[in-house]
Coordinates of C-alpha atoms (C1' of nucleotides) in Angstrom, one line a residue:
Chain A
M1 CA 148.3 -21.5 167.6
S2 CA 148.5 -22.7 171.1
W3 CA 146.7 -21.1 173.9
Q4 CA 148.3 -18.0 175.5
P5 CA 146.2 -17.4 178.6
T6 CA 145.2 -13.8 179.2
N7 CA 145.3 -12.3 182.7
I8 CA 141.7 -13.2 183.4
E9 CA 142.3 -16.7 182.1
Q10 CA 145.4 -17.0 184.3
E11 CA 143.2 -16.0 187.3
R12 CA 140.7 -18.6 186.4
L13 CA 143.3 -21.3 186.0
E14 CA 144.5 -20.4 189.5
K15 CA 140.9 -20.6 190.8
A16 CA 140.6 -24.0 189.2
R17 CA 143.7 -25.1 191.0
R18 CA 142.4 -23.8 194.3
L19 CA 139.1 -25.5 193.8
Q20 CA 140.8 -28.8 193.1
A21 CA 143.0 -28.3 196.2
Q22 CA 139.7 -28.1 198.2
G23 CA 138.5 -31.3 196.8
V24 CA 136.0 -29.8 194.3
T25 CA 135.7 -31.8 191.0
L26 CA 135.9 -29.3 188.2
Y27 CA 134.2 -31.4 185.6
P28 CA 132.0 -34.0 187.3
P29 CA 130.4 -36.7 185.1
R30 CA 126.9 -36.7 186.7
V31 CA 124.1 -34.1 187.0
Q32 CA 120.9 -34.4 188.9
R33 CA 118.7 -31.8 187.2
T34 CA 115.0 -32.2 187.9
H35 CA 113.7 -29.1 186.2
T36 CA 114.8 -26.8 183.4
C37 CA 114.8 -23.1 184.4
A38 CA 111.5 -22.6 182.6
Q39 CA 109.9 -25.7 184.2
A40 CA 111.0 -24.5 187.7
L41 CA 109.4 -21.1 187.1
S42 CA 106.1 -22.5 186.1
A43 CA 106.3 -25.2 188.8
L44 CA 106.2 -22.4 191.4
E45 CA 103.4 -20.5 189.6
Q46 CA 101.4 -23.6 189.5
A47 CA 101.9 -24.4 193.1
E48 CA 100.9 -20.9 194.1
A49 CA 97.8 -21.0 192.0
Q50 CA 96.7 -24.3 193.6
G51 CA 97.6 -23.1 197.1
Q52 CA 100.2 -25.8 197.5
P53 CA 103.6 -25.6 199.2
A54 CA 106.5 -24.5 197.0
P55 CA 108.2 -27.5 195.4
S56 CA 111.9 -28.3 195.7
V57 CA 113.9 -28.5 192.5
T58 CA 117.3 -29.1 191.2
V59 CA 118.2 -26.8 188.3
A60 CA 121.4 -26.6 186.2
G61 CA 122.9 -24.0 183.9
R62 CA 125.5 -21.4 183.1
I63 CA 126.0 -18.5 185.6
R64 CA 125.2 -15.3 183.7
R65 CA 125.1 -12.9 186.6
T66 CA 126.3 -12.8 190.1
N67 CA 125.6 -10.3 192.8
L68 CA 127.6 -11.1 195.9
K69 CA 126.4 -9.2 199.0
G70 CA 128.4 -10.5 202.0
K71 CA 126.3 -13.2 203.6
L72 CA 123.5 -13.3 201.0
S73 CA 124.2 -13.6 197.3
F74 CA 122.3 -13.8 194.1
M75 CA 123.0 -15.5 190.8
H76 CA 121.1 -16.0 187.5
I77 CA 121.7 -19.3 185.8
E78 CA 120.6 -19.9 182.3
D79 CA 119.8 -23.0 180.3
E80 CA 118.3 -23.2 176.9
S81 CA 114.8 -22.7 178.3
G82 CA 115.6 -19.5 180.1
R83 CA 116.9 -18.1 183.3
I84 CA 116.2 -18.5 187.0
Q85 CA 117.7 -16.7 190.0
L86 CA 119.5 -18.5 192.7
F87 CA 119.1 -17.2 196.3
L88 CA 122.2 -18.2 198.2
R89 CA 122.1 -17.5 202.0
V90 CA 125.0 -18.6 204.2
N91 CA 122.6 -19.8 206.9
D92 CA 120.9 -22.1 204.4
M93 CA 123.8 -23.9 203.1
D94 CA 127.1 -25.6 203.9
E95 CA 129.4 -22.7 204.9
A96 CA 132.4 -24.0 203.0
T97 CA 130.3 -24.1 199.8
Y98 CA 129.1 -20.6 200.4
E99 CA 132.7 -19.5 200.9
L100 CA 133.5 -20.8 197.4
V101 CA 130.9 -18.5 196.0
K102 CA 131.8 -15.6 198.2
D103 CA 135.5 -16.0 197.4
R104 CA 134.7 -15.9 193.8
L105 CA 136.1 -19.2 193.0
I106 CA 132.9 -19.7 191.1
D107 CA 132.8 -17.3 188.2
N108 CA 130.3 -16.1 185.7
D109 CA 130.2 -18.5 182.8
D110 CA 130.7 -21.6 185.0
F111 CA 128.1 -24.3 184.8
V112 CA 126.5 -25.2 188.2
Q113 CA 123.7 -27.2 189.7
A114 CA 121.6 -25.9 192.6
S115 CA 119.0 -27.6 194.7
G116 CA 116.4 -26.1 197.0
Q117 CA 112.9 -25.0 197.5
L118 CA 111.4 -22.5 195.1
M119 CA 110.5 -19.1 196.6
R120 CA 109.9 -15.5 195.7
T121 CA 112.2 -12.7 196.8
K122 CA 110.8 -9.5 198.3
A123 CA 110.9 -8.0 194.8
G124 CA 108.8 -10.9 193.7
E125 CA 111.3 -12.8 191.5
I126 CA 111.0 -16.5 191.5
S127 CA 114.2 -18.0 192.9
V128 CA 115.7 -21.2 194.1
A129 CA 116.6 -21.0 197.9
V130 CA 119.8 -22.9 197.5
R131 CA 120.6 -25.7 200.0
D132 CA 123.0 -27.7 197.8
F133 CA 125.2 -26.1 195.2
R134 CA 127.7 -27.8 192.9
L135 CA 130.1 -26.9 190.2
L136 CA 129.3 -28.8 186.9
A137 CA 131.9 -27.3 184.6
K138 CA 134.5 -24.7 185.2
S139 CA 134.9 -21.9 182.6
L140 CA 138.5 -20.9 181.9
S141 CA 137.8 -18.1 179.4
P142 CA 135.4 -15.3 180.0
L143 CA 132.5 -14.9 177.7
P144 CA 131.9 -11.3 176.4
V145 CA 130.0 -9.3 179.0
I146 CA 126.4 -8.4 178.3
K147 CA 124.2 -7.2 181.1
Q148 CA 120.5 -7.2 180.7
Q149 CA 117.6 -5.4 182.3
V150 CA 114.3 -7.1 182.0
R151 CA 111.5 -4.5 182.1
D152 CA 108.1 -5.1 183.6
D153 CA 106.6 -5.4 180.1
G154 CA 109.0 -8.2 179.3
T155 CA 111.3 -6.3 177.0
V156 CA 114.9 -6.9 177.5
I157 CA 117.4 -4.0 177.4
E158 CA 121.0 -5.1 176.9
Y159 CA 123.9 -3.1 178.2
G160 CA 127.2 -3.9 176.5
E161 CA 127.3 -6.0 173.5
F162 CA 129.3 -8.6 171.6
S163 CA 129.0 -7.3 168.1
D164 CA 132.3 -7.8 166.3
T165 CA 131.1 -9.7 163.2
E166 CA 134.3 -11.5 162.6
T167 CA 134.7 -12.8 166.1
R168 CA 131.0 -13.7 166.2
Y169 CA 131.3 -15.8 163.1
R170 CA 134.6 -17.4 164.1
Q171 CA 133.5 -18.1 167.6
R172 CA 129.8 -18.8 167.0
Y173 CA 129.7 -20.7 170.3
A174 CA 130.4 -17.5 172.2
D175 CA 128.0 -15.6 170.0
L176 CA 125.2 -18.1 170.7
A177 CA 126.1 -18.2 174.4
V178 CA 125.6 -14.5 174.9
N179 CA 123.3 -13.3 172.1
R180 CA 119.9 -14.6 172.7
G181 CA 118.6 -13.3 169.4
V182 CA 121.2 -15.3 167.5
R183 CA 120.1 -18.5 169.2
E184 CA 116.5 -17.6 168.2
V185 CA 117.4 -17.3 164.6
F186 CA 118.8 -20.8 164.5
I187 CA 116.0 -22.3 166.5
K188 CA 113.6 -20.8 163.9
R189 CA 115.8 -22.1 161.1
A190 CA 115.2 -25.6 162.4
R191 CA 111.5 -25.0 162.6
I192 CA 111.5 -23.8 159.0
L193 CA 113.1 -26.9 157.8
R194 CA 110.7 -29.0 159.9
A195 CA 107.8 -27.1 158.4
I196 CA 109.0 -27.5 154.8
R197 CA 109.3 -31.3 155.3
D198 CA 105.9 -31.4 156.9
F199 CA 104.5 -29.6 153.9
L200 CA 106.2 -31.7 151.2
D201 CA 105.4 -35.0 153.0
G202 CA 101.8 -33.8 153.1
E203 CA 101.9 -33.3 149.4
G204 CA 102.7 -37.0 149.1
M205 CA 106.4 -36.4 148.2
L206 CA 109.2 -38.8 149.1
E207 CA 112.3 -37.5 150.7
V208 CA 115.4 -39.0 149.1
E209 CA 119.2 -38.6 149.3
T210 CA 121.4 -38.6 146.2
P211 CA 125.2 -38.4 145.9
I212 CA 127.1 -35.4 147.0
L213 CA 130.3 -36.8 145.6
Q214 CA 129.7 -37.1 141.9
P215 CA 131.8 -38.3 139.0
L216 CA 130.1 -35.6 136.8
Y217 CA 128.5 -32.4 137.9
G218 CA 125.6 -30.7 136.4
G219 CA 122.1 -29.2 136.7
A220 CA 123.3 -25.7 137.2
A221 CA 125.9 -23.3 135.8
A222 CA 128.6 -23.1 138.5
R223 CA 132.1 -24.1 139.0
P224 CA 132.4 -27.1 141.2
F225 CA 134.8 -28.1 143.9
T226 CA 136.9 -31.1 142.9
T227 CA 138.2 -33.9 145.0
Y228 CA 139.8 -37.2 144.5
H229 CA 139.2 -40.8 145.7
N230 CA 142.6 -42.3 146.5
Q231 CA 141.8 -45.9 146.3
L232 CA 139.6 -45.7 143.2
K233 CA 142.0 -43.2 141.6
Q234 CA 139.0 -41.2 140.6
D235 CA 138.3 -37.5 140.2
L236 CA 135.1 -36.5 141.9
Y237 CA 133.1 -33.3 142.2
L238 CA 131.0 -31.9 145.0
R239 CA 127.5 -31.5 143.6
I240 CA 126.3 -28.1 142.4
S241 CA 122.7 -29.3 142.2
F242 CA 120.5 -32.3 142.7
E243 CA 118.6 -32.0 139.4
L244 CA 120.0 -34.8 137.3
Y245 CA 119.9 -37.4 140.0
L246 CA 116.4 -36.6 141.2
K247 CA 115.0 -36.7 137.6
R248 CA 116.5 -40.1 137.2
L249 CA 114.2 -41.2 140.0
L250 CA 111.1 -40.1 138.0
V251 CA 112.3 -42.5 135.3
G252 CA 112.4 -45.2 138.0
G253 CA 108.8 -44.7 138.9
L254 CA 109.1 -42.5 142.0
D255 CA 106.5 -39.9 141.0
A256 CA 107.2 -37.1 143.5
V257 CA 110.6 -36.7 145.2
Y258 CA 112.4 -34.1 147.1
E259 CA 115.8 -33.6 148.7
I260 CA 117.0 -31.1 151.2
G261 CA 120.8 -30.9 151.4
R262 CA 124.0 -29.2 150.7
D263 CA 125.2 -27.8 147.4
F264 CA 128.7 -26.6 146.8
R265 CA 129.6 -23.8 144.3
N266 CA 133.2 -22.7 143.8
E267 CA 132.4 -19.1 143.3
G268 CA 132.5 -15.7 145.0
V269 CA 131.1 -15.2 148.5
S270 CA 128.7 -12.3 149.3
W271 CA 125.9 -11.4 151.6
K272 CA 123.8 -14.0 149.7
H273 CA 126.3 -16.5 148.6
N274 CA 128.2 -19.1 150.7
P275 CA 130.4 -21.8 149.1
E276 CA 128.2 -24.4 150.6
F277 CA 124.5 -23.7 151.1
T278 CA 121.3 -25.7 151.7
M279 CA 119.1 -26.4 148.7
L280 CA 115.6 -27.8 148.4
E281 CA 114.7 -29.4 145.1
F282 CA 111.6 -31.3 144.2
Y283 CA 110.3 -33.0 141.1
K284 CA 106.7 -34.0 140.6
A285 CA 105.4 -36.1 137.7
Y286 CA 102.2 -35.3 135.8
T287 CA 102.4 -31.6 136.4
D288 CA 104.0 -28.6 134.9
Y289 CA 105.3 -25.2 136.0
Y290 CA 101.8 -24.0 136.7
G291 CA 101.3 -26.8 139.1
V292 CA 104.7 -26.0 140.7
M293 CA 103.7 -22.3 141.1
D294 CA 100.6 -23.4 143.1
I295 CA 102.8 -25.6 145.3
T296 CA 105.4 -22.9 145.8
E297 CA 103.0 -20.2 147.0
R298 CA 101.2 -22.6 149.3
M299 CA 104.5 -23.9 150.7
V300 CA 106.1 -20.6 151.4
S301 CA 103.0 -19.0 152.9
Q302 CA 102.2 -22.1 155.0
V303 CA 105.8 -22.4 156.3
C304 CA 105.7 -18.7 157.3
Q305 CA 102.4 -19.1 159.0
Q306 CA 103.7 -22.1 160.9
V307 CA 106.9 -20.4 162.2
N308 CA 105.8 -16.8 162.4
G309 CA 102.1 -17.2 163.1
T310 CA 101.2 -14.9 160.1
T311 CA 101.9 -14.6 156.4
Q312 CA 102.8 -10.9 156.7
I313 CA 106.5 -10.3 157.3
R314 CA 108.8 -7.4 157.8
Y315 CA 112.0 -7.6 155.9
G316 CA 114.1 -4.5 156.7
E317 CA 112.1 -1.6 155.6
H318 CA 109.6 -3.7 153.6
L319 CA 106.3 -5.1 154.6
I320 CA 105.7 -8.2 152.6
D321 CA 102.5 -10.3 152.2
L322 CA 103.2 -13.9 151.4
S323 CA 99.6 -15.1 151.2
P324 CA 98.7 -16.6 147.8
P325 CA 98.0 -15.9 145.0
W326 CA 101.2 -14.3 144.0
R327 CA 101.5 -12.2 140.9
R328 CA 102.5 -14.1 137.7
V329 CA 104.1 -12.2 134.9
T330 CA 106.2 -13.2 132.0
M331 CA 109.8 -11.9 131.8
R332 CA 109.0 -10.1 128.6
Q333 CA 106.0 -8.3 130.2
A334 CA 108.0 -7.4 133.3
I335 CA 110.9 -6.0 131.2
C336 CA 108.4 -4.0 129.1
E337 CA 106.8 -2.6 132.2
H338 CA 110.0 -1.5 133.9
T339 CA 112.3 -0.6 131.0
G340 CA 110.0 0.1 128.1
I341 CA 112.0 -2.3 125.9
D342 CA 110.3 -5.2 124.2
Y343 CA 113.2 -7.5 123.5
M344 CA 111.2 -9.3 120.8
D345 CA 111.8 -6.2 118.7
Y346 CA 115.5 -6.9 118.8
L347 CA 116.1 -10.5 117.9
D348 CA 119.8 -10.4 117.5
A349 CA 122.4 -9.6 120.2
A350 CA 123.9 -6.6 118.4
S351 CA 120.6 -4.6 118.1
L352 CA 119.4 -5.6 121.5
R353 CA 122.7 -4.4 123.0
Q354 CA 122.3 -1.1 121.2
A355 CA 118.7 -0.8 122.5
I356 CA 119.9 -1.4 126.1
I357 CA 122.6 1.3 125.7
N358 CA 120.1 3.7 124.3
H359 CA 117.3 3.1 126.8
M360 CA 119.2 2.4 130.0
P361 CA 121.7 5.2 130.3
H362 CA 122.0 4.8 134.1
L363 CA 123.7 1.4 133.8
S364 CA 126.9 1.3 135.8
E365 CA 128.6 -0.6 133.0
K366 CA 127.6 -1.2 129.4
P367 CA 127.2 -4.7 128.2
K368 CA 130.2 -6.1 126.4
P369 CA 130.0 -6.6 122.7
D370 CA 130.3 -10.3 122.9
E371 CA 127.3 -10.8 125.3
S372 CA 124.8 -13.4 124.1
W373 CA 121.2 -12.4 123.4
G374 CA 120.0 -14.5 126.3
R375 CA 122.4 -13.0 128.7
L376 CA 121.5 -9.5 127.6
V377 CA 117.9 -10.3 128.4
V378 CA 118.4 -12.0 131.7
E379 CA 121.4 -10.1 133.1
F380 CA 120.9 -6.6 131.8
L381 CA 117.3 -6.0 131.0
F382 CA 115.9 -8.2 133.8
G383 CA 118.8 -8.1 136.3
E384 CA 119.4 -4.3 136.2
G385 CA 116.0 -3.1 135.0
V386 CA 113.5 -5.3 136.8
E387 CA 114.9 -7.2 139.7
P388 CA 115.6 -4.2 142.1
H389 CA 111.9 -3.5 142.0
L390 CA 110.6 -6.9 143.0
I391 CA 109.6 -6.6 146.7
Q392 CA 106.3 -8.5 146.9
P393 CA 106.4 -12.2 146.0
I394 CA 106.2 -12.6 142.2
F395 CA 106.6 -15.4 139.6
I396 CA 108.7 -14.3 136.6
M397 CA 107.8 -16.7 133.9
D398 CA 109.1 -17.8 130.5
Y399 CA 112.9 -17.4 130.2
P400 CA 115.0 -17.2 127.0
R401 CA 115.7 -20.8 125.9
E402 CA 119.4 -20.4 125.6
V403 CA 119.9 -19.8 129.3
S404 CA 117.7 -22.8 130.4
P405 CA 118.9 -26.1 129.1
F406 CA 116.5 -28.2 131.2
A407 CA 113.2 -26.6 130.6
K408 CA 110.6 -27.4 128.0
R409 CA 109.9 -24.9 125.2
V410 CA 106.8 -22.8 125.3
E411 CA 104.6 -24.2 122.6
G412 CA 104.7 -22.3 119.4
D413 CA 107.4 -20.1 120.7
D414 CA 111.0 -20.6 119.6
F415 CA 112.5 -18.2 122.1
H416 CA 111.1 -19.0 125.4
V417 CA 110.9 -22.0 127.8
E418 CA 108.5 -22.8 130.6
R419 CA 110.6 -21.7 133.5
F420 CA 109.9 -19.4 136.4
E421 CA 111.9 -17.8 139.1
F422 CA 110.2 -16.3 142.1
Y423 CA 111.4 -13.2 143.8
I424 CA 110.8 -11.8 147.2
A425 CA 112.4 -8.7 148.7
K426 CA 114.6 -8.3 145.6
M427 CA 116.1 -11.7 146.2
E428 CA 115.9 -14.6 143.8
M429 CA 114.4 -17.3 146.0
G430 CA 113.9 -20.2 143.6
N431 CA 113.8 -21.5 140.1
A432 CA 111.5 -24.0 138.4
F433 CA 110.7 -25.5 135.1
T434 CA 108.3 -27.6 133.2
E435 CA 111.1 -30.2 132.9
L436 CA 112.4 -31.2 129.6
N437 CA 111.8 -34.9 129.1
D438 CA 112.6 -35.3 125.4
P439 CA 116.0 -37.1 125.3
L440 CA 116.8 -35.9 121.7
D441 CA 116.1 -32.3 122.5
Q442 CA 118.0 -32.7 125.8
A443 CA 121.1 -34.0 123.9
Q444 CA 120.9 -31.1 121.6
R445 CA 120.7 -28.6 124.5
F446 CA 123.8 -30.2 126.1
E447 CA 125.6 -29.7 122.8
E448 CA 124.5 -26.1 122.6
M449 CA 125.7 -25.4 126.2
A450 CA 129.0 -27.0 125.5
R451 CA 129.5 -24.7 122.5
L452 CA 128.5 -21.6 124.5
Y453 CA 130.9 -22.6 127.2
K454 CA 133.8 -23.2 124.8
K455 CA 133.3 -19.6 123.5
G456 CA 134.0 -18.3 126.9
D457 CA 137.1 -19.4 128.7
N458 CA 135.2 -21.7 131.0
D459 CA 136.3 -25.2 131.9
E460 CA 134.7 -28.0 130.0
T461 CA 131.0 -28.7 130.7
P462 CA 130.4 -32.4 131.1
I463 CA 127.7 -34.1 129.1
D464 CA 125.9 -36.6 131.3
E465 CA 125.4 -39.5 129.0
D466 CA 123.9 -41.7 131.7
Y467 CA 121.3 -39.0 132.3
L468 CA 120.4 -39.1 128.6
R469 CA 120.2 -42.9 128.7
A470 CA 117.8 -42.7 131.6
M471 CA 115.7 -40.2 129.8
R472 CA 115.5 -42.4 126.7
Y473 CA 113.7 -45.1 128.8
G474 CA 111.0 -42.5 129.1
M475 CA 110.5 -39.8 131.7
P476 CA 107.0 -38.7 132.7
P477 CA 106.2 -35.1 132.1
N478 CA 107.0 -33.3 135.3
G479 CA 107.5 -30.0 137.0
G480 CA 110.7 -29.3 139.0
F481 CA 111.6 -26.8 141.6
G482 CA 114.7 -25.5 143.5
M483 CA 115.0 -23.0 146.3
G484 CA 117.8 -21.8 148.4
I485 CA 116.8 -22.6 152.0
D486 CA 119.2 -20.1 153.5
R487 CA 117.6 -17.2 151.6
L488 CA 114.2 -18.3 152.8
V489 CA 115.5 -18.4 156.4
M490 CA 116.9 -14.9 155.9
L491 CA 113.5 -13.7 154.7
L492 CA 111.6 -15.3 157.5
T493 CA 114.0 -14.1 160.3
D494 CA 114.7 -10.6 158.9
Q495 CA 118.4 -11.3 158.5
H496 CA 120.3 -9.5 155.8
S497 CA 123.4 -11.6 155.4
I498 CA 123.5 -15.3 154.6
R499 CA 126.2 -15.5 157.3
D500 CA 123.7 -14.7 159.9
V501 CA 121.6 -17.8 159.1
L502 CA 124.6 -20.2 158.8
L503 CA 125.9 -21.4 162.1
F504 CA 129.5 -21.6 160.8
P505 CA 129.7 -19.4 157.7
H506 CA 132.8 -19.8 155.5
L507 CA 135.6 -17.4 156.4
R508 CA 139.2 -17.1 155.3
D509 CA 141.8 -19.0 157.3
Q510 CA 143.3 -16.8 160.1
K511 CA 147.0 -16.6 159.8
Chain B
rG1 C1' 140.4 -10.4 141.5
rG2 C1' 139.5 -4.4 141.4
rC3 C1' 138.0 -0.3 144.4
rC4 C1' 136.3 1.8 149.3
rU5 C1' 136.5 1.1 154.5
rC6 C1' 137.6 -0.8 159.3
rG7 C1' 141.3 -3.4 162.8
rU8 C1' 143.3 0.2 170.1
rA9 C1' 142.5 -3.9 177.1
rG10 C1' 138.4 -10.1 177.8
rC11 C1' 133.7 -7.0 175.6
rU12 C1' 132.0 -2.0 173.7
rC13 C1' 134.5 2.4 172.5
rA14 C1' 137.7 7.3 173.2
rA15 C1' 142.5 9.5 172.1
rU16 C1' 142.5 17.6 169.0
rU17 C1' 147.0 19.9 163.6
rG18 C1' 151.7 13.7 164.5
rG19 C1' 153.2 15.2 171.1
rC20 C1' 152.9 11.0 178.2
rA21 C1' 147.6 5.2 175.1
rG22 C1' 142.3 6.4 178.2
rA23 C1' 136.9 5.3 179.9
rG24 C1' 132.6 2.1 181.0
rC25 C1' 131.7 -2.9 181.7
rA26 C1' 134.4 -7.7 183.7
rG27 C1' 138.5 -9.0 186.5
rU28 C1' 141.3 -8.4 191.4
rU29 C1' 141.0 -6.5 196.9
rG30 C1' 137.7 -4.8 200.7
rA31 C1' 132.4 -3.5 202.8
rC32 C1' 127.3 -5.1 202.6
rU33 C1' 121.6 -11.0 204.9
rC34 C1' 116.1 -9.4 199.4
rU35 C1' 119.9 -7.8 195.0
rU36 C1' 118.6 -7.7 189.9
rA37 C1' 122.6 -2.9 184.6
rA38 C1' 123.0 -3.8 192.7
rU39 C1' 125.9 0.0 195.2
rC40 C1' 130.4 2.1 197.6
rA41 C1' 136.0 2.4 198.0
rA42 C1' 140.7 0.9 196.0
rU43 C1' 143.1 -1.5 191.9
rU44 C1' 145.4 -4.9 187.8
rG45 C1' 145.3 -5.1 182.7
rG46 C1' 148.2 -2.7 176.0
rU47 C1' 154.1 -5.4 171.0
rU48 C1' 147.4 0.0 169.1
rG49 C1' 146.3 -6.7 163.2
rU50 C1' 151.7 -7.9 161.1
rA51 C1' 156.3 -6.1 158.7
rG52 C1' 158.8 -2.0 156.9
rG53 C1' 159.3 3.4 156.0
rU54 C1' 159.0 9.0 156.9
rU55 C1' 159.8 12.0 161.4
rC56 C1' 163.2 14.6 167.1
rG57 C1' 158.6 12.0 168.0
rA58 C1' 153.6 7.5 164.8
rG59 C1' 147.4 4.6 167.4
rU60 C1' 147.4 8.9 163.9
rC61 C1' 151.2 9.9 157.7
rC62 C1' 153.3 6.4 153.5
rU63 C1' 154.1 1.1 151.4
rA64 C1' 153.2 -4.0 151.6
rC65 C1' 150.9 -8.0 153.8
rC66 C1' 146.9 -10.6 157.0
rG67 C1' 141.8 -10.5 158.5
rG68 C1' 136.6 -8.4 158.5
rG69 C1' 132.6 -5.4 156.2
rG70 C1' 130.8 -3.0 151.7
rU71 C1' 130.8 -2.6 146.5
rC72 C1' 131.9 -4.0 141.4
rA73 C1' 133.3 -8.2 138.5
rC74 C1' 132.1 -13.5 138.5
rC75 C1' 127.8 -16.6 139.6
rA76 C1' 123.0 -19.5 132.3

RNA sequence: GGCCUCGUAGCUCAAUUGGCAGAGCAGUUGACUCUUAAUCAAUUGGUUGUAGGUUCGAGUCCUACCGGGGUCACCA
């Protein structure tokens, strides 16, 4: 929809017209900034400490506050580094320029550049005593108004807020511009990604990139997005995991690889699901899921230490200690502890379902009669009975084989595979296996999955013959790992919706 | 997709049993040469998400739709 200027916007358009009439360039191409706001502040402090004269600076930024007082006016401008006050006195500057300010042709939200000597006001605030003042970019639409009071102890009290979640997500630029805390979350997100890469590089792993557009999808159970290549006349899928491509690389002799990138799953959205999300997967030859557990707890605690300066975090009401070692417990044990049911006493779906109904009367919904044994264990016993209690970091080990087609069997155990998921703050954070490298077993698992899927009304599940071919060349024993980065960011920034750690979360189209 | 809930000025929110749509901030005009949530005076601004319905009268009640949030289902 085309722009319908509001009253305030019409006023600003009129001001823009008047500025132009006075020969002011609204969007000049050049800036002469010498200092960020933060650099200017410390430049004066340094000069004062050394008994030197106050330096002259040119700062630039967005006007966030104006206080016009006749012949002496104040402004705060803000850049990414922080804020600094401008001290504008009619005697010190070109009178015509001062009039622009006084006549309010310069608005809050405009970008400006100001030059002058640094000084302190009577109240002690470091300011630029402005001699030259220029418009850098005119703002035509008003940002939401938030006033701030900075206390002596540095705490900031905000008066007014911009809190409508829908508008904040749809206009993230406005959200970022006025909500400092939002900016901090995304700055921390970038530091988390940096810290993860530093850690994995330090482990000797190689960062790689594999196809996002794939002729076959796989490696997870999720419906894919589909697309089409016009010239090749080829159906393509947006990847739902990196697994099958990364493991091909182990066949090729790259012994430890990782990828950080976007996965796409065509499923429901919720406070912890977005249709596209950032995944980390790594695969390391000559280790198993025990080795991966060691890496996992070191990685998460080290990343937290690096970005938060501690391994203790607060997530909502919970205090969580991420320092290793984390508790390791088998799924069977965890279910026994929390529900009193040992599922190995009920080895067929019908009797297990009955046991669940008998022992877990508080279930909101009873399992349907056609649920498979593996799903009863994972979704009902574990999902309902155990997961809500997992606050501190914990490895849940040894999953039922039928729900894990890429994990190696536990030796001498026909029911379980060497797989763990780790949980923090009731959230499933990641998933790992001792990876299956037996091509004949793998082919059989694919067949099993295809059968299971056909029973439900799911779309076809593709069997990746090329992946099987790769595995037949010989794949070293290895441990693999996957983790949702967005959830880790939520955890380390105390955010409780995935939308708050995505710059542009997916929303429905507006009409 | 089901259920619950919300949608009023640029932002944050009011509006009694259905009875003249309001406030603070910002905006506009004016005063002020050390303010800082500046202050003081005056003042503009509304298709109450959209479309119907009930009613003498609807922001308020009913139906549908759009959008947000929550929850359940789905997500090995």
